[in-house]
Amino acid sequence: MPTEVIPHFLDGLNLLMHPILLGNSEAQTLENFEVRPTSVSDTLSYMALTARGSYKRLHTDVLPFTAKNLIEFVQRVTGIRTATFAGSGLNDATSGGTFSGTTYAVYEVTIDATGTPDTFKWRLNGGAYTPGVAITGAAQTLSQGVTITFAATTGHTLNDTWTIIAAAAGQKYLVTGGYNSGTLDIRHLHDGGTTTTLVKSTATTSDSGFLSFMVFGQHLFYTNGVNAWRKWNGITESASGFTTVTKFAIKHKNRAYYFNDVTNGRPDYLWVSDVGLPETVGASNFFSIGDSSDDGIALSDQIERILLIKARSTWAFYVSPVLANSTLLRADEYKGSVTFLGTLWANGVTFIYTADSGIEQVEGLQYQPTLIQLMNFLKGFQNTSGALGFRENQLLITTYSSSGQSRNNRLFIYDLVGKKVFQFNVSFSCFCSNRGITTFDKRLKVCEDDGTNKYIVELEATSSQVETNIACVWKSKDFDFQKLEQAKHIDSVTLDVLAPNTTNAVTLKTYADGTLVDTQTWTPSATGYQRHMFDMLYHIAQGNYFSWQIEYTQPGNTASKFALVRLAISYQVEPRAE
């Protein structure tokens, strides 16, 4: 009895070839599976296709905007923030003092009685209240050196509340932002926190569609390309001393580089700051990069140089200690639109996501197509909102599933070493630009956005706070039985799996010449390594090409993951009739 065996499932998704020409271990459909080390019988370790890890939301409040960028920021100063007010009455309280704490402290001060004088209650980090504190009009110490001062002792409104945040150096934040009905809102999530906090809401005339961040010294600088750059150090937020509006910026060799000058209408301008002083930019410290009508659309720090990407050209900028002696080199011609979050320096090259020609990489100054760019017209890579991320020699792409959509709903993982592709069906707007792996559970951070749910989330969680079920699908190549002229019928398909429970069934679908001819299900009787044989008994006359699809619904709250280990197809042959 001849057998076609798929001994492993390590080769991922292949949409570049006809299904007949695929390798046995390659898939023509692969959703929510990825390669993971898999233990069988507690002794052997395989690399098998495993249901993808879950993801979890890191906060309970929904973001009031579509996140346009995400970055991890470490506070380098200690201090006390300005008190924020929530209420309808007299707002006359100010924070002060010198913070002596060593962590992150949230003080809530609430009017608990009105009279002569009014009184307040206060608490720290959601703990028990200290009630009935009479307002004196002078600075009143709460704890750890934090004070609150009311300008008036009477006239306040019951239950009005002031929040004071004090933080020591070393606190870590995930910072994001976006357009929110006429304002640019910046919010942060403190490491270990459960709700986001507004950093600043700034009036803006329009939704630019993007948000640029730059970390320099103790500050996080940001702009939407409409408003001038602003800065935040974890305690205070203010306007940057560099007042020219530009769209992009990076730090390189202890200077700040600002690209695409909006104020002067010069998208070709590159402004360069003084050494160590990101807000000090001389009036002559600018370079015109190529043609003035050729928009600057991205820049990337390549350690020894900056790669400047324009709509019709690409340039390398080499800074000199004497700024006027800096040099420019022009790369080969580039045509197409690069998405705002579509440039990534990783693995020694710059990857570029274009809405016109898929994904390319720049080595030296030469553009080269990546394997995945050939999927452009098949999987909706014509996307001006697409974004790139990176994880352990894997390029991550969040994109559409079809070019007619307006929100990303697919995450592709492209293994740069093995040249393999895996597809996840999730809606992410952007990746953390510096990965975000020092906060929370030390895993990659992403912004979720399906139009309703807008959260900062963490990938690769063992169980999910988001998904009840994860639909996993693998479809084999088309096996050519036409070439076996003596083939009589297909007897069985034997499947080896790792089962996480005895509740969820495995579904096997049989396709003949692309048409579904049979569906069977099997529910494992035990967890762990299991083998099951599905009876087929299909005559070869039903089709020349057969393929099989395996479907499994992985519970999102289960740490153990379903895995595909091996598949064998057995068939009968008979002697040729003479």
Coordinates of C-alpha atoms in Angstrom, one line a residue:
M1 CA 0.0 0.0 0.0
P2 CA 1.8 3.1 -1.2
T3 CA 1.8 6.1 1.2
E4 CA 2.5 9.8 0.8
V5 CA 4.0 11.1 4.0
I6 CA 4.3 14.6 5.3
P7 CA 6.8 14.0 8.2
H8 CA 7.0 17.6 9.3
F9 CA 5.2 21.0 8.7
L10 CA 8.1 23.4 8.9
D11 CA 7.9 25.1 5.5
G12 CA 5.1 27.5 6.1
L13 CA 2.9 29.2 3.5
N14 CA 3.8 29.3 -0.2
L15 CA 1.6 31.4 -2.5
L16 CA 4.2 31.8 -5.2
M17 CA 3.7 28.4 -6.9
H18 CA 0.9 26.3 -8.3
P19 CA -0.4 24.0 -5.5
I20 CA 0.7 20.9 -7.5
L21 CA 4.3 22.2 -7.5
L22 CA 4.6 22.8 -3.8
G23 CA 6.8 20.8 -1.5
N24 CA 5.0 18.2 0.6
S25 CA 5.6 20.2 3.7
E26 CA 4.5 23.6 2.2
A27 CA 1.0 24.8 2.6
Q28 CA -1.3 26.6 0.2
T29 CA -3.4 27.8 3.1
L30 CA -1.9 28.5 6.6
E31 CA -3.8 30.5 9.1
N32 CA -2.9 30.9 12.8
F33 CA -0.2 28.2 12.8
E34 CA 3.5 28.8 13.3
V35 CA 6.6 26.7 13.9
R36 CA 7.3 25.9 17.5
P37 CA 9.4 23.4 19.4
T38 CA 7.0 20.6 20.4
S39 CA 7.5 17.9 23.0
V40 CA 6.1 14.4 22.2
S41 CA 5.8 11.9 25.0
D42 CA 7.8 14.2 27.2
T43 CA 11.0 12.9 25.6
L44 CA 11.2 13.9 22.0
S45 CA 11.3 17.5 20.7
Y46 CA 10.0 18.3 17.3
M47 CA 9.6 21.5 15.4
A48 CA 5.9 21.3 14.4
L49 CA 3.2 23.6 13.2
T50 CA 1.6 24.8 16.4
A51 CA -1.5 27.0 17.0
R52 CA -0.2 30.5 17.4
G53 CA 0.2 32.1 20.7
S54 CA -2.6 34.3 22.0
Y55 CA -2.3 38.0 22.6
K56 CA -3.6 40.0 25.6
R57 CA -4.7 43.5 26.1
L58 CA -2.6 45.4 28.6
H59 CA -5.2 47.9 29.8
T60 CA -8.9 48.1 30.4
D61 CA -9.8 51.5 28.8
V62 CA -10.3 51.7 25.1
L63 CA -8.0 54.1 23.3
P64 CA -10.0 57.1 21.9
F65 CA -8.1 57.1 18.6
T66 CA -6.5 54.8 16.1
A67 CA -2.9 54.5 17.3
K68 CA -0.6 55.9 14.7
N69 CA 2.6 54.9 16.4
L70 CA 3.9 53.1 19.6
I71 CA 7.1 53.4 21.4
E72 CA 8.6 52.3 24.7
F73 CA 10.1 55.1 26.8
V74 CA 12.2 55.1 30.0
Q75 CA 12.0 58.0 32.3
R76 CA 15.4 59.5 33.3
V77 CA 14.3 62.2 35.8
T78 CA 12.4 62.1 39.2
G79 CA 9.6 64.5 39.8
I80 CA 5.9 65.4 40.5
R81 CA 3.5 66.1 37.6
T82 CA 0.9 68.8 37.5
A83 CA -2.4 68.0 39.3
T84 CA -5.2 67.0 36.9
F85 CA -8.8 67.9 37.8
A86 CA -12.0 65.9 37.3
G87 CA -15.2 67.6 38.4
S88 CA -17.5 70.6 38.0
G89 CA -16.6 73.0 40.7
L90 CA -13.7 75.2 41.7
N91 CA -10.4 74.0 40.3
D92 CA -7.7 75.7 42.4
A93 CA -5.4 72.9 43.6
T94 CA -1.7 72.7 42.6
S95 CA 0.8 69.9 43.2
G96 CA 4.3 70.5 44.7
G97 CA 7.1 69.2 46.8
T98 CA 10.1 67.0 46.2
F99 CA 9.3 63.3 45.5
S100 CA 11.3 60.9 47.7
G101 CA 9.7 57.7 46.5
T102 CA 11.4 55.1 44.3
T103 CA 8.6 53.9 42.1
Y104 CA 5.4 55.3 40.4
A105 CA 2.8 56.9 42.7
V106 CA -0.7 58.0 41.9
Y107 CA -2.4 60.2 44.5
E108 CA -6.1 60.9 44.4
V109 CA -7.4 63.9 46.4
T110 CA -11.2 64.2 46.7
I111 CA -13.4 66.8 48.4
D112 CA -15.3 64.8 51.1
A113 CA -17.1 67.6 52.9
T114 CA -17.9 71.3 52.3
G115 CA -18.0 73.9 55.0
T116 CA -15.6 76.4 56.7
P117 CA -13.2 75.0 55.8
D118 CA -13.8 72.3 53.2
T119 CA -12.1 69.0 53.8
F120 CA -10.6 66.4 51.5
K121 CA -9.7 62.7 51.6
W122 CA -6.7 61.3 49.8
R123 CA -5.2 57.9 48.9
L124 CA -2.1 56.4 47.3
N125 CA -2.2 53.9 44.5
G126 CA -5.8 52.9 45.0
G127 CA -5.3 52.1 48.7
A128 CA -7.4 53.2 51.7
Y129 CA -8.4 56.8 52.0
T130 CA -7.2 59.2 54.7
P131 CA -10.5 61.3 55.2
G132 CA -11.5 64.6 56.7
V133 CA -8.3 66.6 56.1
A134 CA -9.1 70.3 56.6
I135 CA -8.0 72.6 53.8
T136 CA -5.5 75.2 55.1
G137 CA -4.6 77.2 52.0
A138 CA -1.0 76.3 52.5
A139 CA 1.0 73.4 51.1
Q140 CA -0.2 70.2 52.7
T141 CA 2.0 67.1 52.6
L142 CA 0.4 63.9 51.5
S143 CA 3.3 61.4 51.6
Q144 CA 6.8 60.8 50.1
G145 CA 7.3 64.6 49.9
V146 CA 4.3 65.2 47.6
T147 CA 2.2 68.3 48.6
I148 CA -1.1 69.8 47.5
T149 CA -2.0 73.5 47.8
F150 CA -5.6 74.9 47.5
A151 CA -5.9 78.6 46.8
A152 CA -9.2 78.8 48.7
T153 CA -10.3 77.0 51.8
T154 CA -14.0 77.0 50.9
G155 CA -16.2 77.0 47.9
H156 CA -15.3 73.5 46.5
T157 CA -17.7 70.9 45.2
L158 CA -18.3 67.6 46.9
N159 CA -16.5 64.6 45.2
D160 CA -14.4 66.8 42.8
T161 CA -11.1 65.1 42.5
W162 CA -7.4 66.0 41.7
T163 CA -4.9 63.3 40.6
I164 CA -1.2 63.8 41.2
I165 CA 1.3 61.4 39.6
A166 CA 4.8 61.3 41.0
A167 CA 7.5 59.1 39.5
A168 CA 11.1 58.2 40.1
A169 CA 13.7 57.8 37.4
G170 CA 13.7 54.4 35.7
Q171 CA 9.9 54.2 35.2
K172 CA 8.9 52.6 31.9
Y173 CA 6.1 53.5 29.6
L174 CA 4.4 52.5 26.4
V175 CA 3.5 55.7 24.6
T176 CA 1.0 56.0 21.7
G177 CA -1.1 58.7 20.1
G178 CA -3.5 59.6 17.3
Y179 CA -6.1 62.0 16.0
N180 CA -9.1 62.5 18.3
S181 CA -11.8 64.8 17.0
G182 CA -9.7 67.9 16.5
T183 CA -6.9 67.1 18.9
L184 CA -3.6 65.2 18.8
D185 CA -3.8 63.0 21.9
I186 CA -0.7 61.4 23.4
R187 CA -1.3 58.7 26.1
H188 CA 1.0 56.5 28.1
L189 CA 0.7 53.1 29.8
H190 CA 2.9 52.7 32.8
D191 CA 4.7 49.3 33.1
G192 CA 2.3 47.1 35.1
G193 CA -0.5 49.6 34.9
T194 CA -4.1 48.8 33.9
T195 CA -5.3 52.1 32.4
T196 CA -3.7 54.6 30.0
T197 CA -3.0 58.2 31.1
L198 CA -3.3 61.3 29.0
V199 CA 0.1 63.0 28.5
K200 CA -1.1 65.9 26.3
S201 CA -4.1 66.8 24.2
T202 CA -3.1 69.5 21.6
A203 CA -5.5 71.1 19.1
T204 CA -4.6 70.3 15.5
T205 CA -6.2 71.3 12.2
S206 CA -6.3 67.9 10.6
D207 CA -5.6 64.2 10.8
S208 CA -2.2 63.8 9.1
G209 CA -2.4 60.1 9.3
F210 CA 0.8 59.6 11.1
L211 CA 2.7 60.3 14.3
S212 CA 6.5 60.6 14.6
F213 CA 8.5 59.8 17.7
M214 CA 12.2 60.5 18.5
V215 CA 13.9 59.6 21.8
F216 CA 16.8 61.9 22.6
G217 CA 18.4 62.3 26.0
Q218 CA 15.8 62.5 28.7
H219 CA 13.0 63.5 26.3
L220 CA 10.5 61.8 24.0
F221 CA 9.9 64.2 21.1
Y222 CA 6.7 63.8 18.9
T223 CA 4.8 65.5 16.1
N224 CA 2.0 64.7 13.7
G225 CA 3.6 66.8 10.9
V226 CA 0.9 69.5 11.3
N227 CA 1.9 70.8 14.8
A228 CA 5.4 71.7 15.8
W229 CA 7.5 69.2 17.7
R230 CA 6.7 68.8 21.4
K231 CA 8.6 66.9 24.2
W232 CA 7.9 64.9 27.3
N233 CA 10.3 63.5 30.0
G234 CA 7.9 61.5 32.1
I235 CA 7.1 64.5 34.3
T236 CA 6.7 67.7 32.2
E237 CA 5.4 68.2 28.7
S238 CA 6.2 71.3 26.6
A239 CA 7.0 72.6 23.2
S240 CA 10.3 71.8 21.7
G241 CA 12.8 74.6 21.2
F242 CA 13.0 73.6 17.5
T243 CA 9.9 75.3 16.1
T244 CA 10.1 74.3 12.4
V245 CA 7.4 71.8 11.6
T246 CA 8.8 68.7 10.0
K247 CA 7.3 65.2 9.5
F248 CA 10.1 62.9 10.5
A249 CA 13.1 62.8 12.9
I250 CA 15.8 60.4 14.1
K251 CA 18.8 60.5 16.4
H252 CA 22.1 59.7 14.8
K253 CA 25.6 60.1 16.2
N254 CA 24.3 62.4 19.0
R255 CA 22.5 64.8 16.6
A256 CA 18.8 65.1 15.8
Y257 CA 17.9 65.0 12.1
Y258 CA 14.6 66.5 11.0
F259 CA 13.2 65.6 7.5
N260 CA 10.5 67.1 5.2
D261 CA 10.1 70.7 6.2
V262 CA 6.4 71.6 6.4
T263 CA 6.9 75.2 7.6
N264 CA 8.9 76.3 4.6
G265 CA 7.1 74.0 2.2
R266 CA 10.4 72.1 1.4
P267 CA 9.8 68.4 1.6
D268 CA 13.4 67.9 0.5
Y269 CA 15.0 69.7 3.5
L270 CA 17.0 67.8 6.1
W271 CA 17.7 69.9 9.3
V272 CA 20.6 68.8 11.5
S273 CA 20.9 69.8 15.2
D274 CA 24.1 70.7 17.1
V275 CA 25.8 67.8 18.8
G276 CA 23.9 66.7 21.9
L277 CA 21.4 69.5 21.5
P278 CA 18.3 68.2 19.7
E279 CA 16.4 71.5 20.0
T280 CA 19.3 73.7 18.8
V281 CA 19.4 73.9 15.0
G282 CA 21.3 76.6 13.3
A283 CA 19.7 78.7 10.6
S284 CA 22.1 77.3 8.0
N285 CA 22.1 73.7 9.3
F286 CA 20.0 72.2 6.5
F287 CA 20.6 70.2 3.4
S288 CA 18.5 70.0 0.3
I289 CA 18.2 66.3 -0.6
G290 CA 17.6 66.0 -4.3
D291 CA 14.8 67.6 -6.2
S292 CA 12.5 69.9 -4.2
S293 CA 9.4 68.4 -5.7
D294 CA 10.5 64.9 -4.6
D295 CA 8.9 64.4 -1.2
G296 CA 10.9 63.1 1.7
I297 CA 8.8 60.2 3.0
A298 CA 11.0 58.2 5.4
L299 CA 14.5 58.1 6.9
S300 CA 16.4 55.2 8.6
D301 CA 19.5 55.2 10.8
Q302 CA 22.0 52.7 9.4
I303 CA 24.6 53.2 12.1
E304 CA 27.3 54.8 9.9
R305 CA 24.8 56.8 7.8
I306 CA 21.2 57.9 7.4
L307 CA 19.1 56.4 4.6
L308 CA 16.8 59.1 3.2
I309 CA 13.9 57.8 1.2
K310 CA 12.0 60.0 -1.2
A311 CA 9.1 59.4 -3.5
R312 CA 11.4 59.1 -6.6
S313 CA 14.9 58.6 -5.2
T314 CA 16.9 57.3 -2.2
W315 CA 20.0 59.0 -0.6
A316 CA 22.6 58.1 1.9
F317 CA 23.8 61.0 4.2
Y318 CA 27.2 60.7 5.9
V319 CA 27.6 63.3 8.7
S320 CA 31.0 65.0 9.2
P321 CA 32.3 66.5 12.4
V322 CA 32.3 69.7 10.4
L323 CA 28.7 69.7 9.3
A324 CA 29.3 71.6 6.1
N325 CA 31.6 68.7 5.0
S326 CA 28.9 66.1 5.2
T327 CA 28.4 64.0 2.1
L328 CA 25.4 62.7 0.1
L329 CA 25.3 59.6 -2.1
R330 CA 22.4 58.9 -4.4
A331 CA 21.1 55.3 -4.6
D332 CA 19.3 53.7 -7.5
E333 CA 16.1 55.2 -8.6
Y334 CA 13.0 54.3 -6.5
K335 CA 9.4 54.8 -7.5
G336 CA 6.4 54.3 -5.3
S337 CA 4.8 55.3 -2.0
V338 CA 6.4 54.1 1.3
T339 CA 4.0 53.7 4.2
F340 CA 4.7 55.8 7.2
L341 CA 5.5 52.8 9.4
G342 CA 6.9 50.9 6.5
T343 CA 10.7 51.3 7.1
L344 CA 12.7 49.2 9.4
W345 CA 16.4 48.8 10.1
A346 CA 17.0 45.2 11.2
N347 CA 19.2 42.2 10.5
G348 CA 21.7 44.5 8.8
V349 CA 19.4 45.8 6.1
T350 CA 16.6 48.3 5.8
F351 CA 13.2 46.8 4.9
I352 CA 10.8 49.0 3.0
Y353 CA 7.0 48.5 2.7
T354 CA 5.6 50.1 -0.4
A355 CA 2.0 50.2 -1.5
D356 CA 3.1 49.8 -5.2
S357 CA 5.7 47.0 -5.3
G358 CA 5.4 45.1 -2.1
I359 CA 8.3 44.8 0.3
E360 CA 11.9 45.4 -0.7
Q361 CA 15.1 45.6 1.2
V362 CA 18.1 47.9 0.8
E363 CA 21.6 46.5 1.2
G364 CA 24.3 49.0 0.6
L365 CA 22.4 51.3 -1.6
Q366 CA 20.7 48.7 -3.8
Y367 CA 17.0 47.8 -3.7
Q368 CA 16.3 44.1 -3.8
P369 CA 12.8 42.5 -3.8
T370 CA 12.1 40.2 -0.9
L371 CA 10.4 36.9 -1.5
I372 CA 7.2 38.1 0.1
Q373 CA 6.7 41.0 -2.3
L374 CA 5.4 38.6 -4.9
M375 CA 2.4 38.2 -2.6
N376 CA 1.5 41.8 -3.2
F377 CA -1.5 41.3 -5.5
L378 CA -2.7 38.2 -3.7
K379 CA -2.9 39.4 -0.1
G380 CA -3.6 43.1 -0.1
F381 CA -0.1 44.5 0.2
Q382 CA -1.3 47.6 -1.7
N383 CA -1.7 49.3 1.6
T384 CA -0.8 52.8 2.7
S385 CA -1.4 51.8 6.4
G386 CA 0.8 48.8 6.4
A387 CA 3.5 48.5 9.1
L388 CA 6.7 46.5 9.6
G389 CA 8.1 45.0 12.8
F390 CA 10.9 42.6 13.7
R391 CA 11.3 39.6 16.0
E392 CA 14.3 37.2 16.1
N393 CA 15.2 37.1 12.4
Q394 CA 11.6 37.4 11.4
L395 CA 10.0 40.3 9.5
L396 CA 6.5 41.1 10.7
I397 CA 4.0 42.7 8.4
T398 CA 0.5 43.9 9.4
T399 CA -1.6 44.5 6.3
Y400 CA -4.9 44.0 4.6
S401 CA -6.3 40.7 3.4
S402 CA -7.5 42.4 0.2
S403 CA -6.7 45.7 -1.4
G404 CA -10.3 47.0 -1.0
Q405 CA -10.1 47.1 2.8
S406 CA -9.4 50.1 5.1
R407 CA -8.0 48.4 8.2
N408 CA -5.3 45.9 8.6
N409 CA -6.6 42.4 9.5
R410 CA -3.6 40.2 8.7
L411 CA -0.3 39.7 10.3
F412 CA 2.3 37.9 8.2
I413 CA 5.5 36.6 9.7
Y414 CA 8.4 36.1 7.2
D415 CA 11.3 34.0 8.4
L416 CA 14.3 35.7 6.9
V417 CA 16.5 32.6 7.4
G418 CA 14.2 29.8 6.3
K419 CA 12.3 32.0 3.8
K420 CA 9.0 30.8 5.3
V421 CA 5.7 32.7 5.7
F422 CA 3.1 32.3 8.3
Q423 CA -0.3 34.1 8.5
F424 CA -2.2 35.3 11.5
N425 CA -5.8 36.6 11.3
V426 CA -5.6 39.6 13.6
S427 CA -6.2 43.4 13.3
F428 CA -3.1 45.4 14.3
S429 CA -2.5 49.0 13.3
C430 CA 1.2 49.2 14.2
F431 CA 4.1 47.6 16.1
C432 CA 6.1 49.1 18.9
S433 CA 9.0 50.9 17.1
N434 CA 11.5 49.7 19.6
R435 CA 9.7 46.4 20.3
G436 CA 8.6 47.2 23.8
I437 CA 10.2 44.0 25.3
T438 CA 11.3 45.6 28.6
T439 CA 7.8 46.2 29.9
F440 CA 5.1 43.9 31.3
D441 CA 5.8 40.3 30.3
K442 CA 8.8 41.2 28.1
R443 CA 7.1 40.4 24.9
L444 CA 6.6 42.3 21.6
K445 CA 4.0 45.1 21.9
V446 CA 1.5 46.0 19.1
C447 CA -1.5 48.3 18.8
E448 CA -4.8 46.4 18.1
D449 CA -7.5 48.1 16.1
D450 CA -10.4 46.4 14.4
G451 CA -12.5 49.5 14.3
T452 CA -14.0 49.0 17.8
N453 CA -11.3 47.5 20.0
K454 CA -8.3 49.8 20.3
Y455 CA -5.7 48.6 22.8
I456 CA -2.0 48.2 23.3
V457 CA -1.5 44.4 23.3
E458 CA 1.3 42.0 23.9
L459 CA 1.9 39.0 21.6
E460 CA 2.8 35.4 22.4
A461 CA 0.9 35.2 25.6
T462 CA 0.2 31.7 26.8
S463 CA -3.5 32.5 27.3
S464 CA -5.6 35.3 26.0
Q465 CA -7.6 38.1 27.5
V466 CA -8.9 39.0 24.1
E467 CA -9.9 35.9 22.0
T468 CA -12.2 33.1 23.0
N469 CA -11.2 31.0 20.1
I470 CA -8.4 31.0 17.5
A471 CA -9.4 29.4 14.1
C472 CA -6.4 27.4 12.8
V473 CA -6.3 26.2 9.2
W474 CA -3.7 24.2 7.2
K475 CA -4.3 23.0 3.7
S476 CA -1.9 20.7 1.9
K477 CA -0.5 20.9 -1.6
D478 CA -2.4 19.3 -4.4
F479 CA -1.2 15.7 -4.7
D480 CA -1.2 14.5 -8.4
F481 CA -2.8 11.1 -8.6
Q482 CA -3.2 11.4 -12.4
K483 CA 0.4 10.2 -12.8
L484 CA -0.4 7.0 -11.0
E485 CA -2.2 5.2 -13.8
Q486 CA -2.8 2.1 -11.7
A487 CA -4.1 4.0 -8.7
K488 CA -7.4 2.6 -7.6
H489 CA -8.6 4.5 -4.5
I490 CA -7.4 6.5 -1.5
D491 CA -7.7 4.4 1.7
S492 CA -7.0 6.7 4.6
V493 CA -5.4 9.8 6.0
T494 CA -3.5 9.3 9.3
L495 CA -2.9 12.3 11.4
D496 CA -0.5 12.8 14.3
V497 CA -1.2 15.7 16.6
L498 CA -0.7 17.1 20.0
A499 CA -4.2 17.7 21.6
P500 CA -4.6 20.3 24.3
N501 CA -8.0 19.0 25.4
T502 CA -10.6 16.4 24.8
T503 CA -13.3 18.9 23.9
N504 CA -12.3 20.6 20.6
A505 CA -12.6 18.4 17.5
V506 CA -10.2 18.2 14.6
T507 CA -11.8 18.6 11.2
L508 CA -10.4 17.0 8.0
K509 CA -11.7 18.2 4.7
T510 CA -11.0 16.4 1.4
Y511 CA -10.8 18.3 -1.9
A512 CA -10.8 16.7 -5.3
D513 CA -9.7 19.0 -8.2
G514 CA -10.4 21.9 -5.9
T515 CA -14.0 20.8 -4.9
L516 CA -14.8 19.8 -1.4
V517 CA -16.0 16.1 -1.5
D518 CA -15.8 15.1 2.2
T519 CA -15.7 16.5 5.7
Q520 CA -14.9 14.4 8.8
T521 CA -14.3 15.3 12.4
W522 CA -12.5 13.6 15.3
T523 CA -12.4 14.5 19.0
P524 CA -9.3 13.3 20.8
S525 CA -10.0 11.0 23.7
A526 CA -6.9 12.1 25.6
T527 CA -4.6 15.1 25.7
G528 CA -1.0 15.1 24.4
Y529 CA 0.3 13.0 21.5
Q530 CA -2.5 11.4 19.6
R531 CA -2.8 9.4 16.3
H532 CA -6.0 9.0 14.3
M533 CA -6.8 7.4 11.0
F534 CA -9.6 8.8 8.8
D535 CA -11.1 6.3 6.4
M536 CA -11.3 7.7 2.9
L537 CA -12.2 5.0 0.3
Y538 CA -12.5 7.5 -2.6
H539 CA -12.0 6.2 -6.1
I540 CA -9.5 8.0 -8.1
A541 CA -12.1 8.8 -10.7
Q542 CA -13.4 11.5 -8.4
G543 CA -10.4 13.7 -9.3
N544 CA -6.9 13.8 -10.5
Y545 CA -5.6 16.1 -7.8
F546 CA -6.4 15.7 -4.1
S547 CA -5.6 18.0 -1.2
W548 CA -6.5 17.9 2.5
Q549 CA -7.4 20.7 4.9
I550 CA -7.1 20.5 8.7
E551 CA -9.1 22.8 10.9
Y552 CA -8.9 23.2 14.6
T553 CA -10.4 25.8 17.0
Q554 CA -7.8 26.6 19.6
P555 CA -9.3 27.9 22.9
G556 CA -7.7 31.3 23.6
N557 CA -7.6 30.7 27.3
T558 CA -5.7 27.4 27.1
A559 CA -1.9 27.6 27.6
S560 CA -1.3 24.2 25.8
K561 CA -1.5 24.6 22.0
F562 CA -2.7 22.2 19.4
A563 CA 0.1 21.0 17.1
L564 CA 0.4 19.2 13.7
V565 CA 3.2 16.7 13.8
R566 CA 2.7 14.3 10.9
L567 CA 0.3 13.3 8.1
A568 CA 0.2 10.2 6.0
I569 CA -2.0 9.4 2.9
S570 CA -2.4 5.7 2.0
Y571 CA -3.8 4.6 -1.3
Q572 CA -4.4 1.3 -3.3
V573 CA -3.0 0.4 -6.7
E574 CA -4.0 -2.4 -9.0
P575 CA -2.1 -3.9 -12.0
R576 CA -2.4 -2.2 -15.3
A577 CA -4.9 -3.9 -17.6
E578 CA -3.2 -5.2 -20.8

